Amino acid sequence: MTYVLLVFAGALLCNCIPHLAAGLRGEAFPTPFATPPGKGLSPPVINFIWGTANLLIGISLLPRLADAAPQLGRLALLVGFLAIGIYTSLHFGRVRASRNGEERL
Protein backbone atom coordinates (compact mmCIF):
# COMPACT_ATOMS: atom_id res chain seq x y z
CA MET A 1 0.00 0.00 0.00
CA THR A 2 2.91 2.34 0.71
CA TYR A 3 4.13 2.08 -2.86
CA VAL A 4 0.68 2.89 -4.24
CA LEU A 5 0.58 6.00 -2.04
CA LEU A 6 4.03 6.99 -3.29
CA VAL A 7 2.89 6.62 -6.92
CA PHE A 8 -0.01 8.95 -6.09
CA ALA A 9 2.37 11.34 -4.32
CA GLY A 10 4.54 11.50 -7.44
CA ALA A 11 1.50 12.10 -9.63
CA LEU A 12 0.20 14.87 -7.36
CA LEU A 13 3.59 16.57 -7.13
CA CYS A 14 3.95 16.55 -10.92
CA ASN A 15 0.38 17.75 -11.42
CA CYS A 16 0.86 20.72 -9.10
CA ILE A 17 3.47 22.26 -11.41
CA PRO A 18 1.32 23.37 -14.39
CA HIS A 19 -1.54 24.54 -12.18
CA LEU A 20 0.68 26.58 -9.88
CA ALA A 21 2.57 28.01 -12.85
CA ALA A 22 -0.61 29.00 -14.69
CA GLY A 23 -2.15 30.48 -11.57
CA LEU A 24 0.95 32.47 -10.68
CA ARG A 25 1.24 33.75 -14.27
CA GLY A 26 -2.41 34.81 -14.20
CA GLU A 27 -3.37 32.43 -17.01
CA ALA A 28 -6.43 30.24 -17.41
CA PHE A 29 -5.70 26.51 -17.64
CA PRO A 30 -7.86 23.35 -17.63
CA THR A 31 -8.78 21.81 -14.26
CA PRO A 32 -11.27 19.14 -13.20
CA PHE A 33 -13.61 22.00 -12.21
CA ALA A 34 -13.86 23.47 -15.73
CA THR A 35 -16.62 22.76 -18.22
CA PRO A 36 -15.96 20.25 -19.71
CA PRO A 37 -13.68 18.87 -16.97
CA GLY A 38 -10.04 18.76 -18.00
CA LYS A 39 -10.72 20.59 -21.25
CA GLY A 40 -12.41 23.86 -20.41
CA LEU A 41 -10.42 26.66 -18.83
CA SER A 42 -10.48 27.55 -15.15
CA PRO A 43 -9.46 30.98 -13.87
CA PRO A 44 -5.97 31.54 -12.46
CA VAL A 45 -7.12 31.55 -8.82
CA ILE A 46 -8.75 28.12 -9.22
CA ASN A 47 -5.55 26.83 -10.80
CA PHE A 48 -3.46 28.19 -7.94
CA ILE A 49 -5.76 26.61 -5.35
CA TRP A 50 -5.86 23.29 -7.23
CA GLY A 51 -2.08 23.29 -7.63
CA THR A 52 -1.59 24.07 -3.95
CA ALA A 53 -3.96 21.25 -2.96
CA ASN A 54 -2.01 18.82 -5.16
CA LEU A 55 1.27 20.02 -3.63
CA LEU A 56 0.09 19.72 -0.03
CA ILE A 57 -1.47 16.28 -0.47
CA GLY A 58 1.58 15.03 -2.38
CA ILE A 59 3.92 16.28 0.34
CA SER A 60 1.75 14.77 3.06
CA LEU A 61 2.15 11.34 1.46
CA LEU A 62 5.95 11.53 1.39
CA PRO A 63 6.61 10.48 5.01
CA ARG A 64 5.42 7.05 3.90
CA LEU A 65 8.73 6.83 2.04
CA ALA A 66 10.45 6.18 5.38
CA ASP A 67 8.30 3.06 5.84
CA ALA A 68 9.25 1.67 2.45
CA ALA A 69 12.51 0.27 1.16
CA PRO A 70 14.26 3.49 0.09
CA GLN A 71 15.07 2.42 -3.47
CA LEU A 72 11.64 0.97 -4.25
CA GLY A 73 9.93 3.96 -2.63
CA ARG A 74 11.87 6.40 -4.80
CA LEU A 75 11.08 4.31 -7.86
CA ALA A 76 7.35 4.35 -7.02
CA LEU A 77 7.48 8.14 -6.60
CA LEU A 78 9.25 8.49 -9.95
CA VAL A 79 6.76 6.18 -11.69
CA GLY A 80 3.84 8.33 -10.52
CA PHE A 81 5.62 11.55 -11.50
CA LEU A 82 6.50 10.25 -14.99
CA ALA A 83 3.11 8.63 -15.61
CA ILE A 84 1.07 11.77 -14.90
CA GLY A 85 3.64 13.96 -16.63
CA ILE A 86 3.53 11.98 -19.86
CA TYR A 87 -0.26 11.61 -19.74
CA THR A 88 -0.93 15.30 -19.11
CA SER A 89 1.57 16.48 -21.72
CA LEU A 90 -0.20 14.37 -24.34
CA HIS A 91 -3.69 15.29 -23.10
CA PHE A 92 -3.12 19.04 -22.92
CA GLY A 93 -1.25 18.97 -26.22
CA ARG A 94 -4.41 17.57 -27.82
CA VAL A 95 -6.63 20.06 -25.97
CA ARG A 96 -4.55 23.04 -27.13
CA ALA A 97 -4.31 21.69 -30.67
CA SER A 98 -8.10 21.29 -30.86
CA ARG A 99 -8.50 24.93 -29.80
CA ASN A 100 -6.14 26.01 -32.57
CA GLY A 101 -7.69 23.75 -35.19
CA GLU A 102 -4.53 21.62 -35.43
CA GLU A 103 -4.25 17.88 -35.41
CA ARG A 104 -2.02 16.19 -32.80
CA LEU A 105 -1.19 12.71 -31.57
JSON list of C-alpha atoms in Angstrom, two decimals:
[
{"chain": "A", "resi": 1, "resn": "MET", "atom": "CA", "xyz": [0.00, 0.00, 0.00]},
{"chain": "A", "resi": 2, "resn": "THR", "atom": "CA", "xyz": [2.91, 2.34, 0.71]},
{"chain": "A", "resi": 3, "resn": "TYR", "atom": "CA", "xyz": [4.13, 2.08, -2.86]},
{"chain": "A", "resi": 4, "resn": "VAL", "atom": "CA", "xyz": [0.68, 2.89, -4.24]},
{"chain": "A", "resi": 5, "resn": "LEU", "atom": "CA", "xyz": [0.58, 6.00, -2.04]},
{"chain": "A", "resi": 6, "resn": "LEU", "atom": "CA", "xyz": [4.03, 6.99, -3.29]},
{"chain": "A", "resi": 7, "resn": "VAL", "atom": "CA", "xyz": [2.89, 6.62, -6.92]},
{"chain": "A", "resi": 8, "resn": "PHE", "atom": "CA", "xyz": [-0.01, 8.95, -6.09]},
{"chain": "A", "resi": 9, "resn": "ALA", "atom": "CA", "xyz": [2.37, 11.34, -4.32]},
{"chain": "A", "resi": 10, "resn": "GLY", "atom": "CA", "xyz": [4.54, 11.50, -7.44]},
{"chain": "A", "resi": 11, "resn": "ALA", "atom": "CA", "xyz": [1.50, 12.10, -9.63]},
{"chain": "A", "resi": 12, "resn": "LEU", "atom": "CA", "xyz": [0.20, 14.87, -7.36]},
{"chain": "A", "resi": 13, "resn": "LEU", "atom": "CA", "xyz": [3.59, 16.57, -7.13]},
{"chain": "A", "resi": 14, "resn": "CYS", "atom": "CA", "xyz": [3.95, 16.55, -10.92]},
{"chain": "A", "resi": 15, "resn": "ASN", "atom": "CA", "xyz": [0.38, 17.75, -11.42]},
{"chain": "A", "resi": 16, "resn": "CYS", "atom": "CA", "xyz": [0.86, 20.72, -9.10]},
{"chain": "A", "resi": 17, "resn": "ILE", "atom": "CA", "xyz": [3.47, 22.26, -11.41]},
{"chain": "A", "resi": 18, "resn": "PRO", "atom": "CA", "xyz": [1.32, 23.37, -14.39]},
{"chain": "A", "resi": 19, "resn": "HIS", "atom": "CA", "xyz": [-1.54, 24.54, -12.18]},
{"chain": "A", "resi": 20, "resn": "LEU", "atom": "CA", "xyz": [0.68, 26.58, -9.88]},
{"chain": "A", "resi": 21, "resn": "ALA", "atom": "CA", "xyz": [2.57, 28.01, -12.85]},
{"chain": "A", "resi": 22, "resn": "ALA", "atom": "CA", "xyz": [-0.61, 29.00, -14.69]},
{"chain": "A", "resi": 23, "resn": "GLY", "atom": "CA", "xyz": [-2.15, 30.48, -11.57]},
{"chain": "A", "resi": 24, "resn": "LEU", "atom": "CA", "xyz": [0.95, 32.47, -10.68]},
{"chain": "A", "resi": 25, "resn": "ARG", "atom": "CA", "xyz": [1.24, 33.75, -14.27]},
{"chain": "A", "resi": 26, "resn": "GLY", "atom": "CA", "xyz": [-2.41, 34.81, -14.20]},
{"chain": "A", "resi": 27, "resn": "GLU", "atom": "CA", "xyz": [-3.37, 32.43, -17.01]},
{"chain": "A", "resi": 28, "resn": "ALA", "atom": "CA", "xyz": [-6.43, 30.24, -17.41]},
{"chain": "A", "resi": 29, "resn": "PHE", "atom": "CA", "xyz": [-5.70, 26.51, -17.64]},
{"chain": "A", "resi": 30, "resn": "PRO", "atom": "CA", "xyz": [-7.86, 23.35, -17.63]},
{"chain": "A", "resi": 31, "resn": "THR", "atom": "CA", "xyz": [-8.78, 21.81, -14.26]},
{"chain": "A", "resi": 32, "resn": "PRO", "atom": "CA", "xyz": [-11.27, 19.14, -13.20]},
{"chain": "A", "resi": 33, "resn": "PHE", "atom": "CA", "xyz": [-13.61, 22.00, -12.21]},
{"chain": "A", "resi": 34, "resn": "ALA", "atom": "CA", "xyz": [-13.86, 23.47, -15.73]},
{"chain": "A", "resi": 35, "resn": "THR", "atom": "CA", "xyz": [-16.62, 22.76, -18.22]},
{"chain": "A", "resi": 36, "resn": "PRO", "atom": "CA", "xyz": [-15.96, 20.25, -19.71]},
{"chain": "A", "resi": 37, "resn": "PRO", "atom": "CA", "xyz": [-13.68, 18.87, -16.97]},
{"chain": "A", "resi": 38, "resn": "GLY", "atom": "CA", "xyz": [-10.04, 18.76, -18.00]},
{"chain": "A", "resi": 39, "resn": "LYS", "atom": "CA", "xyz": [-10.72, 20.59, -21.25]},
{"chain": "A", "resi": 40, "resn": "GLY", "atom": "CA", "xyz": [-12.41, 23.86, -20.41]},
{"chain": "A", "resi": 41, "resn": "LEU", "atom": "CA", "xyz": [-10.42, 26.66, -18.83]},
{"chain": "A", "resi": 42, "resn": "SER", "atom": "CA", "xyz": [-10.48, 27.55, -15.15]},
{"chain": "A", "resi": 43, "resn": "PRO", "atom": "CA", "xyz": [-9.46, 30.98, -13.87]},
{"chain": "A", "resi": 44, "resn": "PRO", "atom": "CA", "xyz": [-5.97, 31.54, -12.46]},
{"chain": "A", "resi": 45, "resn": "VAL", "atom": "CA", "xyz": [-7.12, 31.55, -8.82]},
{"chain": "A", "resi": 46, "resn": "ILE", "atom": "CA", "xyz": [-8.75, 28.12, -9.22]},
{"chain": "A", "resi": 47, "resn": "ASN", "atom": "CA", "xyz": [-5.55, 26.83, -10.80]},
{"chain": "A", "resi": 48, "resn": "PHE", "atom": "CA", "xyz": [-3.46, 28.19, -7.94]},
{"chain": "A", "resi": 49, "resn": "ILE", "atom": "CA", "xyz": [-5.76, 26.61, -5.35]},
{"chain": "A", "resi": 50, "resn": "TRP", "atom": "CA", "xyz": [-5.86, 23.29, -7.23]},
{"chain": "A", "resi": 51, "resn": "GLY", "atom": "CA", "xyz": [-2.08, 23.29, -7.63]},
{"chain": "A", "resi": 52, "resn": "THR", "atom": "CA", "xyz": [-1.59, 24.07, -3.95]},
{"chain": "A", "resi": 53, "resn": "ALA", "atom": "CA", "xyz": [-3.96, 21.25, -2.96]},
{"chain": "A", "resi": 54, "resn": "ASN", "atom": "CA", "xyz": [-2.01, 18.82, -5.16]},
{"chain": "A", "resi": 55, "resn": "LEU", "atom": "CA", "xyz": [1.27, 20.02, -3.63]},
{"chain": "A", "resi": 56, "resn": "LEU", "atom": "CA", "xyz": [0.09, 19.72, -0.03]},
{"chain": "A", "resi": 57, "resn": "ILE", "atom": "CA", "xyz": [-1.47, 16.28, -0.47]},
{"chain": "A", "resi": 58, "resn": "GLY", "atom": "CA", "xyz": [1.58, 15.03, -2.38]},
{"chain": "A", "resi": 59, "resn": "ILE", "atom": "CA", "xyz": [3.92, 16.28, 0.34]},
{"chain": "A", "resi": 60, "resn": "SER", "atom": "CA", "xyz": [1.75, 14.77, 3.06]},
{"chain": "A", "resi": 61, "resn": "LEU", "atom": "CA", "xyz": [2.15, 11.34, 1.46]},
{"chain": "A", "resi": 62, "resn": "LEU", "atom": "CA", "xyz": [5.95, 11.53, 1.39]},
{"chain": "A", "resi": 63, "resn": "PRO", "atom": "CA", "xyz": [6.61, 10.48, 5.01]},
{"chain": "A", "resi": 64, "resn": "ARG", "atom": "CA", "xyz": [5.42, 7.05, 3.90]},
{"chain": "A", "resi": 65, "resn": "LEU", "atom": "CA", "xyz": [8.73, 6.83, 2.04]},
{"chain": "A", "resi": 66, "resn": "ALA", "atom": "CA", "xyz": [10.45, 6.18, 5.38]},
{"chain": "A", "resi": 67, "resn": "ASP", "atom": "CA", "xyz": [8.30, 3.06, 5.84]},
{"chain": "A", "resi": 68, "resn": "ALA", "atom": "CA", "xyz": [9.25, 1.67, 2.45]},
{"chain": "A", "resi": 69, "resn": "ALA", "atom": "CA", "xyz": [12.51, 0.27, 1.16]},
{"chain": "A", "resi": 70, "resn": "PRO", "atom": "CA", "xyz": [14.26, 3.49, 0.09]},
{"chain": "A", "resi": 71, "resn": "GLN", "atom": "CA", "xyz": [15.07, 2.42, -3.47]},
{"chain": "A", "resi": 72, "resn": "LEU", "atom": "CA", "xyz": [11.64, 0.97, -4.25]},
{"chain": "A", "resi": 73, "resn": "GLY", "atom": "CA", "xyz": [9.93, 3.96, -2.63]},
{"chain": "A", "resi": 74, "resn": "ARG", "atom": "CA", "xyz": [11.87, 6.40, -4.80]},
{"chain": "A", "resi": 75, "resn": "LEU", "atom": "CA", "xyz": [11.08, 4.31, -7.86]},
{"chain": "A", "resi": 76, "resn": "ALA", "atom": "CA", "xyz": [7.35, 4.35, -7.02]},
{"chain": "A", "resi": 77, "resn": "LEU", "atom": "CA", "xyz": [7.48, 8.14, -6.60]},
{"chain": "A", "resi": 78, "resn": "LEU", "atom": "CA", "xyz": [9.25, 8.49, -9.95]},
{"chain": "A", "resi": 79, "resn": "VAL", "atom": "CA", "xyz": [6.76, 6.18, -11.69]},
{"chain": "A", "resi": 80, "resn": "GLY", "atom": "CA", "xyz": [3.84, 8.33, -10.52]},
{"chain": "A", "resi": 81, "resn": "PHE", "atom": "CA", "xyz": [5.62, 11.55, -11.50]},
{"chain": "A", "resi": 82, "resn": "LEU", "atom": "CA", "xyz": [6.50, 10.25, -14.99]},
{"chain": "A", "resi": 83, "resn": "ALA", "atom": "CA", "xyz": [3.11, 8.63, -15.61]},
{"chain": "A", "resi": 84, "resn": "ILE", "atom": "CA", "xyz": [1.07, 11.77, -14.90]},
{"chain": "A", "resi": 85, "resn": "GLY", "atom": "CA", "xyz": [3.64, 13.96, -16.63]},
{"chain": "A", "resi": 86, "resn": "ILE", "atom": "CA", "xyz": [3.53, 11.98, -19.86]},
{"chain": "A", "resi": 87, "resn": "TYR", "atom": "CA", "xyz": [-0.26, 11.61, -19.74]},
{"chain": "A", "resi": 88, "resn": "THR", "atom": "CA", "xyz": [-0.93, 15.30, -19.11]},
{"chain": "A", "resi": 89, "resn": "SER", "atom": "CA", "xyz": [1.57, 16.48, -21.72]},
{"chain": "A", "resi": 90, "resn": "LEU", "atom": "CA", "xyz": [-0.20, 14.37, -24.34]},
{"chain": "A", "resi": 91, "resn": "HIS", "atom": "CA", "xyz": [-3.69, 15.29, -23.10]},
{"chain": "A", "resi": 92, "resn": "PHE", "atom": "CA", "xyz": [-3.12, 19.04, -22.92]},
{"chain": "A", "resi": 93, "resn": "GLY", "atom": "CA", "xyz": [-1.25, 18.97, -26.22]},
{"chain": "A", "resi": 94, "resn": "ARG", "atom": "CA", "xyz": [-4.41, 17.57, -27.82]},
{"chain": "A", "resi": 95, "resn": "VAL", "atom": "CA", "xyz": [-6.63, 20.06, -25.97]},
{"chain": "A", "resi": 96, "resn": "ARG", "atom": "CA", "xyz": [-4.55, 23.04, -27.13]},
{"chain": "A", "resi": 97, "resn": "ALA", "atom": "CA", "xyz": [-4.31, 21.69, -30.67]},
{"chain": "A", "resi": 98, "resn": "SER", "atom": "CA", "xyz": [-8.10, 21.29, -30.86]},
{"chain": "A", "resi": 99, "resn": "ARG", "atom": "CA", "xyz": [-8.50, 24.93, -29.80]},
{"chain": "A", "resi": 100, "resn": "ASN", "atom": "CA", "xyz": [-6.14, 26.01, -32.57]},
{"chain": "A", "resi": 101, "resn": "GLY", "atom": "CA", "xyz": [-7.69, 23.75, -35.19]},
{"chain": "A", "resi": 102, "resn": "GLU", "atom": "CA", "xyz": [-4.53, 21.62, -35.43]},
{"chain": "A", "resi": 103, "resn": "GLU", "atom": "CA", "xyz": [-4.25, 17.88, -35.41]},
{"chain": "A", "resi": 104, "resn": "ARG", "atom": "CA", "xyz": [-2.02, 16.19, -32.80]},
{"chain": "A", "resi": 105, "resn": "LEU", "atom": "CA", "xyz": [-1.19, 12.71, -31.57]}
]
